[in-house]
Amino acid sequence: MSQPFPTRAALFGKCPQCGEGKLFEGFLKLAPACDQCGLDYGFADSGDGPAVFVILLAGCVVLGLALWVELAFEPPYWVHLVIFLPLTVIVCLGMLRPLKSFMVAMQYHHKAEEGRLEK
């Protein structure tokens, strides 16, 4: 069985081993195992990594747009709230699941695991 490219599996929220089964059980909750190949997702621990990348990437995009709108049009503050508050929520939620899926796929691809001390 050939492994799928990690970014392709991550983009669609699929199993990093077979590329067919679902990775998620809910919006962000990982399924216990792949429903196609049976891969146990117990190895996956993305931690706060996806949230950090979402904050950095979405912050740059939304802040850049807000600054451009402010400098180009000088709208009142309520316009910024009406436009950029929902945009921030949409961009952050839209990026969170694919980034979490990508981190799990990369953990699987590189066989990342918790460090152990040799005795």
mmCIF file of N, CA and C in Angstrom:
data_model
loop_
_atom_site.group_PDB
_atom_site.id
_atom_site.type_symbol
_atom_site.label_atom_id
_atom_site.label_comp_id
_atom_site.label_asym_id
_atom_site.label_seq_id
_atom_site.Cartn_x
_atom_site.Cartn_y
_atom_site.Cartn_z
ATOM 1 N N MET A 1 0.847 -1.170 0.000
ATOM 2 C CA MET A 1 0.000 0.000 0.000
ATOM 3 C C MET A 1 0.902 1.245 0.000
ATOM 4 N N SER A 2 0.751 2.102 -0.981
ATOM 5 C CA SER A 2 1.581 3.301 -1.036
ATOM 6 C C SER A 2 0.988 4.389 -0.147
ATOM 7 N N GLN A 3 1.876 5.110 0.523
ATOM 8 C CA GLN A 3 1.424 6.175 1.416
ATOM 9 C C GLN A 3 1.078 7.416 0.606
ATOM 10 N N PRO A 4 0.015 8.122 1.009
ATOM 11 C CA PRO A 4 -0.344 9.353 0.312
ATOM 12 C C PRO A 4 0.628 10.469 0.675
ATOM 13 N N PHE A 5 0.700 11.473 -0.165
ATOM 14 C CA PHE A 5 1.519 12.632 0.137
ATOM 15 C C PHE A 5 0.928 13.313 1.373
ATOM 16 N N PRO A 6 1.731 13.629 2.414
ATOM 17 C CA PRO A 6 1.188 14.143 3.674
ATOM 18 C C PRO A 6 0.322 15.397 3.526
ATOM 19 N N THR A 7 0.696 16.306 2.643
ATOM 20 C CA THR A 7 -0.102 17.524 2.525
ATOM 21 C C THR A 7 -1.453 17.247 1.884
ATOM 22 N N ARG A 8 -1.513 16.299 0.972
ATOM 23 C CA ARG A 8 -2.804 15.951 0.345
ATOM 24 C C ARG A 8 -3.737 15.311 1.371
ATOM 25 N N ALA A 9 -3.209 14.387 2.165
ATOM 26 C CA ALA A 9 -4.018 13.754 3.204
ATOM 27 C C ALA A 9 -4.479 14.797 4.218
ATOM 28 N N ALA A 10 -3.601 15.722 4.567
ATOM 29 C CA ALA A 10 -3.943 16.749 5.545
ATOM 30 C C ALA A 10 -5.006 17.699 5.024
ATOM 31 N N LEU A 11 -4.914 18.080 3.785
ATOM 32 C CA LEU A 11 -5.864 19.031 3.212
ATOM 33 C C LEU A 11 -7.293 18.495 3.262
ATOM 34 N N PHE A 12 -7.444 17.210 3.061
ATOM 35 C CA PHE A 12 -8.781 16.617 3.042
ATOM 36 C C PHE A 12 -9.148 15.924 4.355
ATOM 37 N N GLY A 13 -8.281 15.985 5.373
ATOM 38 C CA GLY A 13 -8.577 15.367 6.662
ATOM 39 C C GLY A 13 -8.665 13.856 6.589
ATOM 40 N N LYS A 14 -7.765 13.265 5.823
ATOM 41 C CA LYS A 14 -7.770 11.815 5.624
ATOM 42 C C LYS A 14 -6.642 11.159 6.407
ATOM 43 N N CYS A 15 -6.714 9.867 6.496
ATOM 44 C CA CYS A 15 -5.710 9.068 7.204
ATOM 45 C C CYS A 15 -4.335 9.269 6.570
ATOM 46 N N PRO A 16 -3.295 9.485 7.393
ATOM 47 C CA PRO A 16 -1.957 9.679 6.821
ATOM 48 C C PRO A 16 -1.345 8.398 6.258
ATOM 49 N N GLN A 17 -1.897 7.240 6.598
ATOM 50 C CA GLN A 17 -1.338 5.982 6.088
ATOM 51 C C GLN A 17 -1.961 5.580 4.755
ATOM 52 N N CYS A 18 -3.291 5.582 4.686
ATOM 53 C CA CYS A 18 -3.945 5.102 3.458
ATOM 54 C C CYS A 18 -4.523 6.231 2.602
ATOM 55 N N GLY A 19 -4.765 7.391 3.199
ATOM 56 C CA GLY A 19 -5.314 8.516 2.456
ATOM 57 C C GLY A 19 -6.798 8.387 2.152
ATOM 58 N N GLU A 20 -7.454 7.392 2.722
ATOM 59 C CA GLU A 20 -8.874 7.149 2.441
ATOM 60 C C GLU A 20 -9.771 7.377 3.654
ATOM 61 N N GLY A 21 -9.385 6.854 4.805
ATOM 62 C CA GLY A 21 -10.226 6.925 6.001
ATOM 63 C C GLY A 21 -10.275 8.317 6.612
ATOM 64 N N LYS A 22 -11.281 8.523 7.439
ATOM 65 C CA LYS A 22 -11.441 9.815 8.112
ATOM 66 C C LYS A 22 -10.432 9.949 9.241
ATOM 67 N N LEU A 23 -9.877 11.141 9.379
ATOM 68 C CA LEU A 23 -8.962 11.430 10.472
ATOM 69 C C LEU A 23 -9.724 11.985 11.671
ATOM 70 N N PHE A 24 -10.801 12.726 11.402
ATOM 71 C CA PHE A 24 -11.539 13.399 12.466
ATOM 72 C C PHE A 24 -12.881 12.739 12.738
ATOM 73 N N GLU A 25 -13.243 12.747 14.015
ATOM 74 C CA GLU A 25 -14.541 12.256 14.457
ATOM 75 C C GLU A 25 -15.518 13.416 14.580
ATOM 76 N N GLY A 26 -15.028 14.565 14.971
ATOM 77 C CA GLY A 26 -15.817 15.785 15.072
ATOM 78 C C GLY A 26 -15.089 16.880 14.318
ATOM 79 N N PHE A 27 -15.302 18.129 14.738
ATOM 80 C CA PHE A 27 -14.621 19.226 14.042
ATOM 81 C C PHE A 27 -13.112 19.168 14.266
ATOM 82 N N LEU A 28 -12.687 18.976 15.520
ATOM 83 C CA LEU A 28 -11.254 18.902 15.816
ATOM 84 C C LEU A 28 -10.846 17.636 16.570
ATOM 85 N N LYS A 29 -11.822 16.802 16.930
ATOM 86 C CA LYS A 29 -11.507 15.590 17.685
ATOM 87 C C LYS A 29 -11.088 14.484 16.715
ATOM 88 N N LEU A 30 -9.923 13.923 16.986
ATOM 89 C CA LEU A 30 -9.435 12.823 16.151
ATOM 90 C C LEU A 30 -10.249 11.558 16.404
ATOM 91 N N ALA A 31 -10.460 10.811 15.362
ATOM 92 C CA ALA A 31 -11.088 9.506 15.501
ATOM 93 C C ALA A 31 -10.110 8.585 16.220
ATOM 94 N N PRO A 32 -10.600 7.526 16.871
ATOM 95 C CA PRO A 32 -9.663 6.618 17.548
ATOM 96 C C PRO A 32 -8.767 5.855 16.581
ATOM 97 N N ALA A 33 -9.304 5.527 15.395
ATOM 98 C CA ALA A 33 -8.533 4.776 14.401
ATOM 99 C C ALA A 33 -9.134 5.027 13.017
ATOM 100 N N CYS A 34 -8.377 4.719 12.002
ATOM 101 C CA CYS A 34 -8.849 4.862 10.622
ATOM 102 C C CYS A 34 -9.945 3.836 10.348
ATOM 103 N N ASP A 35 -11.022 4.262 9.722
ATOM 104 C CA ASP A 35 -12.110 3.339 9.421
ATOM 105 C C ASP A 35 -11.840 2.500 8.166
ATOM 106 N N GLN A 36 -10.750 2.776 7.457
ATOM 107 C CA GLN A 36 -10.403 2.006 6.259
ATOM 108 C C GLN A 36 -9.257 1.017 6.504
ATOM 109 N N CYS A 37 -8.138 1.521 7.024
ATOM 110 C CA CYS A 37 -6.965 0.651 7.190
ATOM 111 C C CYS A 37 -6.720 0.246 8.641
ATOM 112 N N GLY A 38 -7.424 0.869 9.595
ATOM 113 C CA GLY A 38 -7.286 0.493 10.992
ATOM 114 C C GLY A 38 -6.128 1.132 11.730
ATOM 115 N N LEU A 39 -5.442 2.113 11.127
ATOM 116 C CA LEU A 39 -4.320 2.774 11.801
ATOM 117 C C LEU A 39 -4.809 3.419 13.094
ATOM 118 N N ASP A 40 -4.140 3.085 14.204
ATOM 119 C CA ASP A 40 -4.480 3.667 15.499
ATOM 120 C C ASP A 40 -3.895 5.069 15.562
ATOM 121 N N TYR A 41 -4.755 6.060 15.841
ATOM 122 C CA TYR A 41 -4.311 7.449 15.909
ATOM 123 C C TYR A 41 -3.793 7.829 17.300
ATOM 124 N N GLY A 42 -3.511 6.840 18.128
ATOM 125 C CA GLY A 42 -3.000 7.100 19.466
ATOM 126 C C GLY A 42 -1.649 7.800 19.466
ATOM 127 N N PHE A 43 -0.897 7.662 18.385
ATOM 128 C CA PHE A 43 0.417 8.303 18.287
ATOM 129 C C PHE A 43 0.298 9.812 18.102
ATOM 130 N N ALA A 44 -0.842 10.274 17.637
ATOM 131 C CA ALA A 44 -0.999 11.672 17.231
ATOM 132 C C ALA A 44 -1.222 12.580 18.426
ATOM 133 N N ASP A 45 -0.336 13.533 18.573
ATOM 134 C CA ASP A 45 -0.474 14.556 19.609
ATOM 135 C C ASP A 45 0.034 15.861 19.020
ATOM 136 N N SER A 46 -0.887 16.625 18.435
ATOM 137 C CA SER A 46 -0.472 17.873 17.794
ATOM 138 C C SER A 46 -0.292 18.999 18.801
ATOM 139 N N GLY A 47 -0.814 18.836 20.012
ATOM 140 C CA GLY A 47 -0.650 19.845 21.051
ATOM 141 C C GLY A 47 -1.189 21.202 20.630
ATOM 142 N N ASP A 48 -0.444 22.248 20.939
ATOM 143 C CA ASP A 48 -0.852 23.610 20.603
ATOM 144 C C ASP A 48 -0.278 24.083 19.275
ATOM 145 N N GLY A 49 0.436 23.228 18.587
ATOM 146 C CA GLY A 49 1.072 23.611 17.329
ATOM 147 C C GLY A 49 0.141 24.230 16.310
ATOM 148 N N PRO A 50 -1.006 23.576 16.004
ATOM 149 C CA PRO A 50 -1.903 24.169 15.012
ATOM 150 C C PRO A 50 -2.407 25.549 15.417
ATOM 151 N N ALA A 51 -2.726 25.724 16.696
ATOM 152 C CA ALA A 51 -3.234 27.021 17.160
ATOM 153 C C ALA A 51 -2.182 28.113 17.001
ATOM 154 N N VAL A 52 -0.936 27.776 17.270
ATOM 155 C CA VAL A 52 0.135 28.761 17.121
ATOM 156 C C VAL A 52 0.273 29.198 15.663
ATOM 157 N N PHE A 53 0.268 28.232 14.749
ATOM 158 C CA PHE A 53 0.379 28.584 13.334
ATOM 159 C C PHE A 53 -0.831 29.361 12.850
ATOM 160 N N VAL A 54 -2.010 29.018 13.342
ATOM 161 C CA VAL A 54 -3.216 29.757 12.964
ATOM 162 C C VAL A 54 -3.113 31.202 13.435
ATOM 163 N N ILE A 55 -2.687 31.403 14.666
ATOM 164 C CA ILE A 55 -2.548 32.758 15.200
ATOM 165 C C ILE A 55 -1.567 33.566 14.356
ATOM 166 N N LEU A 56 -0.428 32.971 14.049
ATOM 167 C CA LEU A 56 0.583 33.696 13.280
ATOM 168 C C LEU A 56 0.125 33.995 11.853
ATOM 169 N N LEU A 57 -0.400 32.987 11.167
ATOM 170 C CA LEU A 57 -0.803 33.186 9.776
ATOM 171 C C LEU A 57 -2.050 34.056 9.648
ATOM 172 N N ALA A 58 -3.081 33.740 10.416
ATOM 173 C CA ALA A 58 -4.321 34.527 10.344
ATOM 174 C C ALA A 58 -4.079 35.947 10.829
ATOM 175 N N GLY A 59 -3.243 36.104 11.844
ATOM 176 C CA GLY A 59 -2.937 37.439 12.342
ATOM 177 C C GLY A 59 -2.290 38.301 11.273
ATOM 178 N N CYS A 60 -1.359 37.736 10.541
ATOM 179 C CA CYS A 60 -0.711 38.485 9.454
ATOM 180 C C CYS A 60 -1.703 38.872 8.368
ATOM 181 N N VAL A 61 -2.540 37.933 7.964
ATOM 182 C CA VAL A 61 -3.496 38.192 6.884
ATOM 183 C C VAL A 61 -4.532 39.226 7.299
ATOM 184 N N VAL A 62 -5.181 38.988 8.437
ATOM 185 C CA VAL A 62 -6.263 39.883 8.867
ATOM 186 C C VAL A 62 -5.710 41.249 9.256
ATOM 187 N N LEU A 63 -4.616 41.284 9.967
ATOM 188 C CA LEU A 63 -4.038 42.573 10.351
ATOM 189 C C LEU A 63 -3.570 43.347 9.131
ATOM 190 N N GLY A 64 -2.966 42.664 8.172
ATOM 191 C CA GLY A 64 -2.553 43.328 6.942
ATOM 192 C C GLY A 64 -3.733 43.945 6.207
ATOM 193 N N LEU A 65 -4.827 43.192 6.100
ATOM 194 C CA LEU A 65 -6.028 43.728 5.450
ATOM 195 C C LEU A 65 -6.611 44.901 6.235
ATOM 196 N N ALA A 66 -6.655 44.782 7.556
ATOM 197 C CA ALA A 66 -7.202 45.862 8.385
ATOM 198 C C ALA A 66 -6.359 47.130 8.251
ATOM 199 N N LEU A 67 -5.058 46.982 8.234
ATOM 200 C CA LEU A 67 -4.198 48.155 8.065
ATOM 201 C C LEU A 67 -4.367 48.780 6.689
ATOM 202 N N TRP A 68 -4.481 47.950 5.663
ATOM 203 C CA TRP A 68 -4.683 48.467 4.319
ATOM 204 C C TRP A 68 -6.008 49.232 4.221
ATOM 205 N N VAL A 69 -7.072 48.666 4.789
ATOM 206 C CA VAL A 69 -8.382 49.343 4.773
ATOM 207 C C VAL A 69 -8.297 50.655 5.538
ATOM 208 N N GLU A 70 -7.636 50.664 6.665
ATOM 209 C CA GLU A 70 -7.514 51.885 7.465
ATOM 210 C C GLU A 70 -6.747 52.971 6.718
ATOM 211 N N LEU A 71 -5.644 52.599 6.115
ATOM 212 C CA LEU A 71 -4.830 53.597 5.415
ATOM 213 C C LEU A 71 -5.460 54.049 4.102
ATOM 214 N N ALA A 72 -6.157 53.164 3.421
ATOM 215 C CA ALA A 72 -6.740 53.508 2.129
ATOM 216 C C ALA A 72 -8.063 54.252 2.248
ATOM 217 N N PHE A 73 -8.901 53.864 3.219
ATOM 218 C CA PHE A 73 -10.259 54.415 3.273
ATOM 219 C C PHE A 73 -10.586 55.189 4.544
ATOM 220 N N GLU A 74 -9.831 55.009 5.598
ATOM 221 C CA GLU A 74 -10.057 55.632 6.905
ATOM 222 C C GLU A 74 -11.514 55.518 7.364
ATOM 223 N N PRO A 75 -12.031 54.272 7.457
ATOM 224 C CA PRO A 75 -13.418 54.107 7.896
ATOM 225 C C PRO A 75 -13.540 54.277 9.408
ATOM 226 N N PRO A 76 -14.764 54.448 9.918
ATOM 227 C CA PRO A 76 -14.948 54.495 11.377
ATOM 228 C C PRO A 76 -14.631 53.115 11.988
ATOM 229 N N TYR A 77 -14.417 53.111 13.292
ATOM 230 C CA TYR A 77 -14.018 51.874 13.969
ATOM 231 C C TYR A 77 -15.065 50.768 13.867
ATOM 232 N N TRP A 78 -16.342 51.125 13.855
ATOM 233 C CA TRP A 78 -17.377 50.094 13.789
ATOM 234 C C TRP A 78 -17.300 49.317 12.473
ATOM 235 N N VAL A 79 -16.818 49.946 11.415
ATOM 236 C CA VAL A 79 -16.666 49.235 10.139
ATOM 237 C C VAL A 79 -15.601 48.145 10.279
ATOM 238 N N HIS A 80 -14.524 48.465 10.983
ATOM 239 C CA HIS A 80 -13.492 47.457 11.234
ATOM 240 C C HIS A 80 -14.079 46.277 12.018
ATOM 241 N N LEU A 81 -14.884 46.570 13.039
ATOM 242 C CA LEU A 81 -15.494 45.498 13.821
ATOM 243 C C LEU A 81 -16.418 44.636 12.976
ATOM 244 N N VAL A 82 -17.225 45.269 12.154
ATOM 245 C CA VAL A 82 -18.191 44.530 11.331
ATOM 246 C C VAL A 82 -17.483 43.662 10.289
ATOM 247 N N ILE A 83 -16.394 44.152 9.749
ATOM 248 C CA ILE A 83 -15.687 43.403 8.702
ATOM 249 C C ILE A 83 -14.692 42.402 9.286
ATOM 250 N N PHE A 84 -13.839 42.860 10.172
ATOM 251 C CA PHE A 84 -12.680 42.057 10.554
ATOM 252 C C PHE A 84 -12.904 41.115 11.727
ATOM 253 N N LEU A 85 -13.883 41.342 12.556
ATOM 254 C CA LEU A 85 -14.163 40.376 13.618
ATOM 255 C C LEU A 85 -14.696 39.066 13.032
ATOM 256 N N PRO A 86 -15.732 39.112 12.171
ATOM 257 C CA PRO A 86 -16.165 37.842 11.553
ATOM 258 C C PRO A 86 -15.088 37.227 10.648
ATOM 259 N N LEU A 87 -14.334 38.075 9.943
ATOM 260 C CA LEU A 87 -13.278 37.555 9.073
ATOM 261 C C LEU A 87 -12.222 36.806 9.883
ATOM 262 N N THR A 88 -11.888 37.334 11.045
ATOM 263 C CA THR A 88 -10.915 36.677 11.915
ATOM 264 C C THR A 88 -11.410 35.302 12.349
ATOM 265 N N VAL A 89 -12.665 35.239 12.767
ATOM 266 C CA VAL A 89 -13.227 33.955 13.198
ATOM 267 C C VAL A 89 -13.252 32.958 12.041
ATOM 268 N N ILE A 90 -13.690 33.398 10.875
ATOM 269 C CA ILE A 90 -13.777 32.513 9.708
ATOM 270 C C ILE A 90 -12.397 32.010 9.291
ATOM 271 N N VAL A 91 -11.424 32.905 9.224
ATOM 272 C CA VAL A 91 -10.075 32.513 8.811
ATOM 273 C C VAL A 91 -9.457 31.557 9.825
ATOM 274 N N CYS A 92 -9.613 31.851 11.115
ATOM 275 C CA CYS A 92 -9.019 30.988 12.142
ATOM 276 C C CYS A 92 -9.645 29.597 12.144
ATOM 277 N N LEU A 93 -10.963 29.531 12.111
ATOM 278 C CA LEU A 93 -11.614 28.223 12.115
ATOM 279 C C LEU A 93 -11.363 27.462 10.820
ATOM 280 N N GLY A 94 -11.253 28.196 9.729
ATOM 281 C CA GLY A 94 -10.982 27.548 8.444
ATOM 282 C C GLY A 94 -9.597 26.954 8.350
ATOM 283 N N MET A 95 -8.652 27.520 9.063
ATOM 284 C CA MET A 95 -7.270 27.032 9.004
ATOM 285 C C MET A 95 -6.955 25.992 10.073
ATOM 286 N N LEU A 96 -7.727 25.955 11.146
ATOM 287 C CA LEU A 96 -7.374 25.116 12.294
ATOM 288 C C LEU A 96 -7.401 23.618 11.968
ATOM 289 N N ARG A 97 -8.453 23.164 11.345
ATOM 290 C CA ARG A 97 -8.568 21.729 11.053
ATOM 291 C C ARG A 97 -7.507 21.251 10.051
ATOM 292 N N PRO A 98 -7.298 21.950 8.924
ATOM 293 C CA PRO A 98 -6.236 21.484 8.014
ATOM 294 C C PRO A 98 -4.839 21.516 8.640
ATOM 295 N N LEU A 99 -4.566 22.517 9.485
ATOM 296 C CA LEU A 99 -3.252 22.570 10.119
ATOM 297 C C LEU A 99 -3.078 21.463 11.150
ATOM 298 N N LYS A 100 -4.142 21.141 11.883
ATOM 299 C CA LYS A 100 -4.051 20.026 12.829
ATOM 300 C C LYS A 100 -3.849 18.723 12.066
ATOM 301 N N SER A 101 -4.578 18.556 10.992
ATOM 302 C CA SER A 101 -4.438 17.366 10.158
ATOM 303 C C SER A 101 -3.021 17.274 9.576
ATOM 304 N N PHE A 102 -2.472 18.411 9.157
ATOM 305 C CA PHE A 102 -1.113 18.436 8.611
ATOM 306 C C PHE A 102 -0.089 18.031 9.667
ATOM 307 N N MET A 103 -0.255 18.516 10.890
ATOM 308 C CA MET A 103 0.708 18.173 11.941
ATOM 309 C C MET A 103 0.649 16.681 12.277
ATOM 310 N N VAL A 104 -0.563 16.110 12.280
ATOM 311 C CA VAL A 104 -0.694 14.669 12.526
ATOM 312 C C VAL A 104 -0.058 13.880 11.374
ATOM 313 N N ALA A 105 -0.306 14.323 10.147
ATOM 314 C CA ALA A 105 0.274 13.641 8.984
ATOM 315 C C ALA A 105 1.794 13.716 9.012
ATOM 316 N N MET A 106 2.341 14.848 9.416
ATOM 317 C CA MET A 106 3.798 14.975 9.486
ATOM 318 C C MET A 106 4.381 14.131 10.619
ATOM 319 N N GLN A 107 3.662 14.024 11.739
ATOM 320 C CA GLN A 107 4.114 13.144 12.817
ATOM 321 C C GLN A 107 4.197 11.702 12.319
ATOM 322 N N TYR A 108 3.177 11.284 11.591
ATOM 323 C CA TYR A 108 3.168 9.919 11.064
ATOM 324 C C TYR A 108 4.265 9.735 10.014
ATOM 325 N N HIS A 109 4.377 10.676 9.115
ATOM 326 C CA HIS A 109 5.339 10.582 8.012
ATOM 327 C C HIS A 109 6.784 10.498 8.518
ATOM 328 N N HIS A 110 7.097 11.281 9.550
ATOM 329 C CA HIS A 110 8.471 11.319 10.077
ATOM 330 C C HIS A 110 8.667 10.413 11.293
ATOM 331 N N LYS A 111 7.629 9.633 11.612
ATOM 332 C CA LYS A 111 7.683 8.700 12.743
ATOM 333 C C LYS A 111 8.088 9.408 14.037
ATOM 334 N N ALA A 112 7.522 10.590 14.252
ATOM 335 C CA ALA A 112 7.820 11.363 15.460
ATOM 336 C C ALA A 112 7.156 10.708 16.662
ATOM 337 N N GLU A 113 7.864 10.670 17.746
ATOM 338 C CA GLU A 113 7.309 10.120 18.983
ATOM 339 C C GLU A 113 7.961 10.808 20.162
ATOM 340 N N GLU A 114 7.421 10.542 21.323
ATOM 341 C CA GLU A 114 7.932 11.150 22.535
ATOM 342 C C GLU A 114 9.365 10.705 22.781
ATOM 343 N N GLY A 115 10.205 11.631 23.221
ATOM 344 C CA GLY A 115 11.595 11.304 23.499
ATOM 345 C C GLY A 115 11.749 10.388 24.696
ATOM 346 N N ARG A 116 12.741 9.530 24.639
ATOM 347 C CA ARG A 116 13.009 8.605 25.747
ATOM 348 C C ARG A 116 14.489 8.662 26.073
ATOM 349 N N LEU A 117 14.804 8.539 27.347
ATOM 350 C CA LEU A 117 16.195 8.495 27.775
ATOM 351 C C LEU A 117 16.706 7.057 27.670
ATOM 352 N N GLU A 118 17.908 6.923 27.158
ATOM 353 C CA GLU A 118 18.512 5.597 27.055
ATOM 354 C C GLU A 118 19.098 5.217 28.410
ATOM 355 N N LYS A 119 18.987 3.958 28.741
ATOM 356 C CA LYS A 119 19.520 3.499 30.035
ATOM 357 C C LYS A 119 20.767 2.688 29.845
#
